[in-house]
Coordinates of C-alpha atoms and ligand atoms in Angstrom, one line a residue:
X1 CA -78.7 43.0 42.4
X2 CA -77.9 39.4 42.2
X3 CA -79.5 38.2 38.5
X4 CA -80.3 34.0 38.8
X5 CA -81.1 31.7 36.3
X6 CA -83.3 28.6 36.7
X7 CA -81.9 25.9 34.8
X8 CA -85.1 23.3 35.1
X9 CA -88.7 24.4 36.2
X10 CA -89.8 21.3 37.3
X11 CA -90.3 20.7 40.8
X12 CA -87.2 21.9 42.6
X13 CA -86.6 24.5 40.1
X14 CA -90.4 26.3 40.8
X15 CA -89.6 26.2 44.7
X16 CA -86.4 27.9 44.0
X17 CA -88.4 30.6 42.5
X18 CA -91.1 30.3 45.1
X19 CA -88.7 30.9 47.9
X20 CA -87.4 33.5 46.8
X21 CA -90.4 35.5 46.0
X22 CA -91.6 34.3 49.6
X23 CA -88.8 35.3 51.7
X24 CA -87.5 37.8 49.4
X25 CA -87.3 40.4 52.3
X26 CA -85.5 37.8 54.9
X27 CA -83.1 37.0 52.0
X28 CA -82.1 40.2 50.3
X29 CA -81.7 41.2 54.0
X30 CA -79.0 38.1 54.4
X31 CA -77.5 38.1 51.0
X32 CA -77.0 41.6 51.5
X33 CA -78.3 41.9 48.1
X34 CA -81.4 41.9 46.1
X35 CA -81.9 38.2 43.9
X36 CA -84.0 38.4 41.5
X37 CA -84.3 35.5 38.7
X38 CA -84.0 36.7 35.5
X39 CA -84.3 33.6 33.1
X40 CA -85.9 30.0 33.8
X41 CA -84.9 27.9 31.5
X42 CA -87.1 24.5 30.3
X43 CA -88.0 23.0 27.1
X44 CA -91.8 23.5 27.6
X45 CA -93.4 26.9 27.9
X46 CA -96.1 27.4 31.0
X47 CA -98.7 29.5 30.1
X48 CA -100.5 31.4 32.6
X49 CA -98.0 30.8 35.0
X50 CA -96.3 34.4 37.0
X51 CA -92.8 34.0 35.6
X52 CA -93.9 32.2 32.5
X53 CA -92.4 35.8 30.6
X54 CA -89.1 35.0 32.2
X55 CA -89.0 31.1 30.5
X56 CA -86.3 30.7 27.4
X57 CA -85.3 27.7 25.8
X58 CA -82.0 28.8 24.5
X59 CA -79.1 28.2 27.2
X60 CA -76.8 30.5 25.1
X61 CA -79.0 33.5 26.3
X62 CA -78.5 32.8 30.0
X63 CA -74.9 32.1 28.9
X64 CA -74.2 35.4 27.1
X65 CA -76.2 37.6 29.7
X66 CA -73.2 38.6 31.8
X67 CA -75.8 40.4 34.1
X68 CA -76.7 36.7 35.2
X69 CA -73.9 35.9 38.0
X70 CA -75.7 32.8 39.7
X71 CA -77.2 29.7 37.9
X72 CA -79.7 27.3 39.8
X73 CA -79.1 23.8 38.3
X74 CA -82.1 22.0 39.2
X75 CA -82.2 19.6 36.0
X76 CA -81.2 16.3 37.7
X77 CA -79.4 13.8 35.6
X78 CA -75.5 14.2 34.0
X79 CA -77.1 15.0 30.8
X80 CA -76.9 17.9 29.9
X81 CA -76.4 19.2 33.4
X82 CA -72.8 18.6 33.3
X83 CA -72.0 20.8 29.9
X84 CA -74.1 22.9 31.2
X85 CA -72.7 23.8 34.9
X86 CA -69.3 23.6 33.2
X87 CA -70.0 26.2 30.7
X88 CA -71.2 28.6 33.2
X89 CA -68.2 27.8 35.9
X90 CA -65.7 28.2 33.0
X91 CA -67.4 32.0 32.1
X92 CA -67.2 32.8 36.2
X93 CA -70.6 31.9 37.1
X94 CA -71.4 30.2 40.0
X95 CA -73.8 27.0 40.1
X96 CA -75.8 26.3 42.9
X97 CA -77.6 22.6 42.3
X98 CA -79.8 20.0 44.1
X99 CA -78.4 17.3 41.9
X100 CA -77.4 14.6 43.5
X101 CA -76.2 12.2 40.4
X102 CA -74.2 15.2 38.7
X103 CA -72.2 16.1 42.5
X104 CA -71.3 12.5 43.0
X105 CA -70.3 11.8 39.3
X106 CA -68.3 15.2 38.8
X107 CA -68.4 17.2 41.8
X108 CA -64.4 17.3 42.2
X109 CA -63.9 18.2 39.1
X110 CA -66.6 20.9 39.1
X111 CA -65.4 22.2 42.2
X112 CA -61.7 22.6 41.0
X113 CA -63.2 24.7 37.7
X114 CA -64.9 26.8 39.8
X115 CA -61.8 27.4 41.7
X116 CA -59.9 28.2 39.0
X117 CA -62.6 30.2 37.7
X118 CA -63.4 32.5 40.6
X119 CA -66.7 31.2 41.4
X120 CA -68.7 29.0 43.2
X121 CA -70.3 25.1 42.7
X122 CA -72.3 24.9 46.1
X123 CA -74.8 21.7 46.6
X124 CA -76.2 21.9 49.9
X125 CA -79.8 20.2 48.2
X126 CA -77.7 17.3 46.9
X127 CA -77.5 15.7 50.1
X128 CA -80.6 15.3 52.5
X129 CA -83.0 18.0 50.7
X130 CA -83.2 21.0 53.5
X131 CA -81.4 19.7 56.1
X132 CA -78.1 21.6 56.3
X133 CA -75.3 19.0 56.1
X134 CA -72.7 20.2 53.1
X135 CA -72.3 23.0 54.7
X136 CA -71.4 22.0 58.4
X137 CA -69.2 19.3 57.3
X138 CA -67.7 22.3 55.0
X139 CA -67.8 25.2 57.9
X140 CA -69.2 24.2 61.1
X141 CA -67.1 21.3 61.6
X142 CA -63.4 22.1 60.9
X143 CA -61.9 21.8 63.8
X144 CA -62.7 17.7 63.9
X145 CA -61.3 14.8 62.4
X146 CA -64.6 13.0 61.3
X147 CA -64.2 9.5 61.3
X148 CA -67.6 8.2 60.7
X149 CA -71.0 9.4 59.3
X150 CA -74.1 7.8 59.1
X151 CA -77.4 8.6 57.1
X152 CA -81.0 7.7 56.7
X153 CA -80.3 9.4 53.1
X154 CA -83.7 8.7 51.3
X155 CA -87.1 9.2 52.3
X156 CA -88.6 7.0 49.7
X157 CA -87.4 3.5 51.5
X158 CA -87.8 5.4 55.1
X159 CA -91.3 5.8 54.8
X160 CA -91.6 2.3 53.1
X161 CA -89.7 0.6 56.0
X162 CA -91.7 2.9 58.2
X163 CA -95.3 1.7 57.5
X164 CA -93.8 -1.7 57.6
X165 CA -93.1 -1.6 61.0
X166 CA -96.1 0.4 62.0
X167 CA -98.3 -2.0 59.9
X168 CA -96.8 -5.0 59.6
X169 CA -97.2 -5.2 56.2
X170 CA -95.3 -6.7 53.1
X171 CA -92.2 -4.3 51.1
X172 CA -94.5 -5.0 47.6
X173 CA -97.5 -4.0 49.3
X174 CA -96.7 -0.9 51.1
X175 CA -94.4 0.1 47.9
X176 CA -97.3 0.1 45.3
X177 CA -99.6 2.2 48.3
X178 CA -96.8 4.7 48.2
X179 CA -96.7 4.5 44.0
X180 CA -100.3 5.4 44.3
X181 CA -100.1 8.2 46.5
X182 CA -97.4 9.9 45.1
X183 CA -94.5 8.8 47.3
X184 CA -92.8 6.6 45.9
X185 CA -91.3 7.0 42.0
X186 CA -93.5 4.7 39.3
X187 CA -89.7 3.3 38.4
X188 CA -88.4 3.0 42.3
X189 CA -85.1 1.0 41.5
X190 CA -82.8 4.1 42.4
X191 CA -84.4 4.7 45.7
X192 CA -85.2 0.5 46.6
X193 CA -81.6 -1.0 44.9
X194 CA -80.0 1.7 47.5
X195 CA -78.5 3.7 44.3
X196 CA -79.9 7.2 45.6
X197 CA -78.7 6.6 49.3
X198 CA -75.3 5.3 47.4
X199 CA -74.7 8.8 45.3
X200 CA -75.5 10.7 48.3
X201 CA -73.1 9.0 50.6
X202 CA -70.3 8.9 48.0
X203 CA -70.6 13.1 48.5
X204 CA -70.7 12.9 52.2
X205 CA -67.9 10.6 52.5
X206 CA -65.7 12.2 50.0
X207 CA -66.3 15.7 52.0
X208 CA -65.2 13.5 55.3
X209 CA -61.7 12.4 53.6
X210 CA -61.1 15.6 51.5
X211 CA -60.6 13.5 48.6
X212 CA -62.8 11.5 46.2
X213 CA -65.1 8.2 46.9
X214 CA -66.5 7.3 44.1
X215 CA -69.8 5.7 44.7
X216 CA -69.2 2.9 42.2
X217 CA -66.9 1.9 45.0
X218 CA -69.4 1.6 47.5
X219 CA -71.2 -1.8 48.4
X220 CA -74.9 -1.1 48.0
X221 CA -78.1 -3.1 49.1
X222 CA -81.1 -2.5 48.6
X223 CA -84.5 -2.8 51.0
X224 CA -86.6 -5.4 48.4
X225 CA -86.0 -8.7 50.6
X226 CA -86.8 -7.0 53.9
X227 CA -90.3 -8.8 54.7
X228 CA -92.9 -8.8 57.4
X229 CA -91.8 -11.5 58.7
X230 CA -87.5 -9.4 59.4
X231 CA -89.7 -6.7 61.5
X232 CA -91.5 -9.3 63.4
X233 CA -88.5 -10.5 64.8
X234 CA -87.3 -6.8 64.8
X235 CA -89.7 -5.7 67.6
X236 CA -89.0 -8.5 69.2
X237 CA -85.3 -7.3 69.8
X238 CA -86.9 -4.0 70.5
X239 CA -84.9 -2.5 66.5
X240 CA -86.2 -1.5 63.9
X241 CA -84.5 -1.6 60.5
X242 CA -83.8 0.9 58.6
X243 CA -81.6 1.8 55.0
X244 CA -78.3 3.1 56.6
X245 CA -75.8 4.7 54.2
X246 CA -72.6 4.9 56.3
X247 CA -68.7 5.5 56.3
X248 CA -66.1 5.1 58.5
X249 CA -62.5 5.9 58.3
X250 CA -60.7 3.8 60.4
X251 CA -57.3 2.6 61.5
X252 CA -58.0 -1.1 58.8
X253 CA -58.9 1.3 56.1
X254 CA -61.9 3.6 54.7
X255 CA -65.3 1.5 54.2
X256 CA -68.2 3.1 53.1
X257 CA -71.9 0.9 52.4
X258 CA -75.3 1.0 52.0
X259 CA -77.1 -1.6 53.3
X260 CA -80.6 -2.3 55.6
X261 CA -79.7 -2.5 59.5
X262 CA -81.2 -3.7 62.6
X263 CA -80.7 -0.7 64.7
X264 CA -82.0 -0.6 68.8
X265 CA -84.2 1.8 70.0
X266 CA -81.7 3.6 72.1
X267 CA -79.8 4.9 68.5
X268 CA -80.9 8.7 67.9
X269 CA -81.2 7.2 63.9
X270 CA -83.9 4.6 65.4
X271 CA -86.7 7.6 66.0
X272 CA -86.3 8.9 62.4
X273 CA -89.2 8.0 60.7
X274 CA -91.4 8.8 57.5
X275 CA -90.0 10.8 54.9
X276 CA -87.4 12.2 57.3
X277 CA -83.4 12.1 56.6
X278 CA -81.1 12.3 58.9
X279 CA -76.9 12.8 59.4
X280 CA -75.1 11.0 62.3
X281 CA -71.9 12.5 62.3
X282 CA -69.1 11.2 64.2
X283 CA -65.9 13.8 65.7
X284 CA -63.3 13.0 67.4
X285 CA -63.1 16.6 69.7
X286 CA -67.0 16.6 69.7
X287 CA -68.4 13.4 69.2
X288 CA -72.0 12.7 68.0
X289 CA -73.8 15.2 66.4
X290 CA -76.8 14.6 64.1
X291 CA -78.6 16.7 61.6
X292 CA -82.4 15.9 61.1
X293 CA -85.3 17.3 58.9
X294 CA -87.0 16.9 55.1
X295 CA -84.8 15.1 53.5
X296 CA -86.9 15.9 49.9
X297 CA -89.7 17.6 49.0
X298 CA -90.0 21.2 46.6
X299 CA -89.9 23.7 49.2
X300 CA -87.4 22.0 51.7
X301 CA -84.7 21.6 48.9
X302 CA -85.4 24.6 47.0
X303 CA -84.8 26.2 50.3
X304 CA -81.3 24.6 50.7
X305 CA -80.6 26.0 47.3
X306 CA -81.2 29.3 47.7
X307 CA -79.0 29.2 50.9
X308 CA -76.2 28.6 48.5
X309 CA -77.4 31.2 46.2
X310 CA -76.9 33.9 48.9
X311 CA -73.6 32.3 50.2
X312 CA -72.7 33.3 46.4
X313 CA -73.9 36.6 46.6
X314 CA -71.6 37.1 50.1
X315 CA -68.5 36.2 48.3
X316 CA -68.6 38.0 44.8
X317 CA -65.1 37.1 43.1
X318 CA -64.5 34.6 45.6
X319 CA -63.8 31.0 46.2
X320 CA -65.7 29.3 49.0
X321 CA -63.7 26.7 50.7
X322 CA -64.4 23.0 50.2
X323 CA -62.2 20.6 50.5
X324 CA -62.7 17.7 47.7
X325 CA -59.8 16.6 45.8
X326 CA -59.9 14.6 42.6
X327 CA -57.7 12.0 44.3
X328 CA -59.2 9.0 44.5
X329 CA -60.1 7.1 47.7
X330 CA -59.3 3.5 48.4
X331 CA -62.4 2.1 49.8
X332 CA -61.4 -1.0 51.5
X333 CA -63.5 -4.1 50.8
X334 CA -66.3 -4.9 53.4
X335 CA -65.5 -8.2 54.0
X336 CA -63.4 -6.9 56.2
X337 CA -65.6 -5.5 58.3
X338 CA -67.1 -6.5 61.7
X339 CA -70.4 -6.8 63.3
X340 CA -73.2 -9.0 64.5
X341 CA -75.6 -10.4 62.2
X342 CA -79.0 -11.6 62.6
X343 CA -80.2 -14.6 60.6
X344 CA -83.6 -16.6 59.5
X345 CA -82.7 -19.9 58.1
X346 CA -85.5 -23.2 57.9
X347 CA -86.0 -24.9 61.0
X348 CA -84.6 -28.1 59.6
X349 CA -81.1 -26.3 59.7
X350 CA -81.2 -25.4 63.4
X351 CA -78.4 -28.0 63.6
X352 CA -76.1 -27.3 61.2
X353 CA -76.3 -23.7 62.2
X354 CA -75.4 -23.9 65.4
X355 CA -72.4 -26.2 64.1
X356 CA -71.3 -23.3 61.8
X357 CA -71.7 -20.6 64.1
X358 CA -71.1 -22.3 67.6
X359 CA -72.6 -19.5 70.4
X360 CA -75.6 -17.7 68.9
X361 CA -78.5 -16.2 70.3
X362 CA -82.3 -17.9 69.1
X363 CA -84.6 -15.1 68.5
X364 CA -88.1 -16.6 68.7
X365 CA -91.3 -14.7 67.7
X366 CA -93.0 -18.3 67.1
X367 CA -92.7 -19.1 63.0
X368 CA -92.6 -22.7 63.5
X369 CA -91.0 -23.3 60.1
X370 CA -87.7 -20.8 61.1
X371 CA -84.9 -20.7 63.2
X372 CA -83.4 -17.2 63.7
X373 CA -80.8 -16.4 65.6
X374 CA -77.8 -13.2 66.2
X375 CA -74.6 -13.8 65.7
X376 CA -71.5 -13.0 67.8
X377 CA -69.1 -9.9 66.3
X378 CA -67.7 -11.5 63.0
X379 CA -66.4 -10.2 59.5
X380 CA -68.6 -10.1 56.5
X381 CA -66.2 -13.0 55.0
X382 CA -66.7 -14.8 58.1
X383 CA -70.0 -14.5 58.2
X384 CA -70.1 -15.7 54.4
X385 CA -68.2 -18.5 55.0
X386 CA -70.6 -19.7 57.8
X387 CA -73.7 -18.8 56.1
X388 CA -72.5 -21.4 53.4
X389 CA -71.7 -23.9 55.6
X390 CA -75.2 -23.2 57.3
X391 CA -76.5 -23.8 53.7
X392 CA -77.4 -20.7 52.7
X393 CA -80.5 -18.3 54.7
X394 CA -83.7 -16.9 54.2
X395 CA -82.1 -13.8 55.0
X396 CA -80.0 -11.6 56.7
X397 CA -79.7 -8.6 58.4
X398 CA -76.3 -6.2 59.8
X399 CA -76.8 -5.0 63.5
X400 CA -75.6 -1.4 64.1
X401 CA -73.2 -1.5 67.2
Ligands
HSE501 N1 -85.9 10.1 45.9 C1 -85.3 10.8 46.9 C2 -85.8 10.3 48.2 C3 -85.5 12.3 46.7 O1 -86.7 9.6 48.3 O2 -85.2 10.7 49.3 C4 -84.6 13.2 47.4 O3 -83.2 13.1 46.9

């Protein structure tokens, strides 16, 4: 018998114990084990609910219970996730978590206590909710050298940038229809400002170089100056634009971004829409693969969870493998690197566009009071300088190759 504690009954935390109870015969089956959740902890009490007798509000019980092998972080936040997880990795228990913020912030740390420790810090939910990622990056693909992976990482802007395109409508109008709906956060900034994507990248990209990038390192935008008007001339190009989170390790050095793209329709990432995440992953003995599917939501992430928790139970005493080092990273500035960009500026700076950026390519979807145009392959600091010269934009937006 596998004893699990809850740390967290919110919404992640009750799927964890839902799937369990659901599946339990599929699971115990794979674990090769029975699980059964012995504590939840929370700082409210939930009367009337099934496994309301199994609440506590004490850590120090789930702590001193050495019955309880396997704890289910499902908190969110460093604080007091981070004491906590240490605590139990430090006593031999293994944390399983969904928590993005805490992975990306301490994960190679975590990982190494765990090591020395005997046990296990598994985050399969802290990356694209039930989509299995960590784990083929960990496992599946360790024969490659990955040099580049790309995400649609949150669901939130997806299905924002989604209806835009769909609808035609405006970022502040489709944003509060989410709000009311339930979609999107009453405080958005982590998922709009790109931060979510950001922490979520910083774990993929540090599981891609073995050691750590820190996501204060990476260059993040946001989607809140993407308008109508960007997707208009969007379907005209036949793209669409979506919030990439990418990183590539090449030969000039490791960059790492998140930032809206323009991407065509022939790019698998260009058909994943709504709440959907998915992993573009690039090999160099296989090539593309990508990894697709509910990217959030209770059930989809509580599920990824619980796939740790019966990894755990397959390797009592044991280590899994993962490869992230406390070494940090150099991620090279991105004004080094190179793409095409497409532009709006006013129509009364046709002309001194075209002087900055000699050959271009007009884009015309009829806004009388615009020029917009695609650049020829350029560097960021290129393209900053000619912006400037240009006089500044009404925006701009990276093309994916
Ligand atoms: N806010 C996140 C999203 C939740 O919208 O994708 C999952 O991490």
């Amino acid at each position: 018998m596998i004893q699990i504690a809850v740390l967290g009954y919110g919404t992640v935390g009750s799927g964890v114990v839902e799937v369990i109870e659901t599946n339990k015969t599929d699971i115990n089956k794979k674990a090769g084990e029975d699980l059964a959740v012995k504590y939840i902890l929370d700082l409210r009490d939930f009367p009337g609910d099934p496994y309301a007798h199994k609440v506590v509000h004490d850590y120090n019980i789930i702590l001193n219970d050495p019955e309880v092998t396997v704890i289910c972080e499902t908190m969110g936040g460093t604080k007091p996730a981070y004491d906590f997880t240490k605590q139990a990795l430090l006593l031999g228990k293994s944390v399983c978590t969904s928590n993005k913020e805490l992975v990306a912030v301490h994960g190679p740390e975590l990982i190494r206590i765990a090591k020395e420790n005997h046990c296990n810090y598994l985050f399969e939910a802290s990356v694209g909710g039930g989509i299995p990622i960590i784990r083929p990056l960990n496992y599946s693909l360790t024969a490659e050298k990955i040099d580049g992976i790309t995400g649609i990482l949150n669901g939130t802007t997806n299905y924002i940038l989604t209806k835009m395109d769909k609808e035609g409508a405006d970022f502040e109008d489709v944003l509060k229809e989410a709000q009311d709906k339930g979609y999107a956060e009453r405080n958005p900034e982590a998922d709009v400002e790109g931060y979510d994507a950001c922490r979520k990248i910083a774990i993929l990209s540090s599981l891609m170089s073995g050691k750590n990038v820190r996501y204060e390192d990476i260059y993040t935008e946001g989607i809140t100056k993407i308008s109508a008007a960007d997707f208009k001339y969007a379907r005209q190009m036949d793209k669409s634009i979506k919030l990439l989170a990418m990183s590539r390790d090449t030969e000039k050095g490791f960059f790492a971004m998140v930032a809206p793209f323009m991407i065509s329709r022939e790019h698998p990432l260009f058909s994943v829409n709504g709440v959907f995440n998915a992993v573009y992953v690039h090999g160099n003995m296989l090539g593309d693969s990508m990894y697709y599917g509910r990217g959030a939501g209770k059930l989809p992430t509580a599920s990824a969870v619980v796939s740790d928790v019966v990894d755990c139970a397959r390797h009592p005493g044991k280590t899994i493998m993962c490869f992230w080092d406390e070494e940090k990273v150099d991620v090279a500035d991105i004004s080094k690197a190179e793409r095409k960009f497409f532009v709006r500026v006013r129509a009364d700076q046709r002309e001194s566009a075209m002087a900055a950026f000699g050959s271009l390519a007009e884009v015309n979807v009829g806004i009388a009071e615009e020029f917009a145009f695609m650049t020829q392959v350029m560097s960021e600091k290129e393209f900053n300088e000619k912006i400037e010269k240009t006089g500044g934009c009404l925006n701009r937006i990276r093309i994916m190759a």
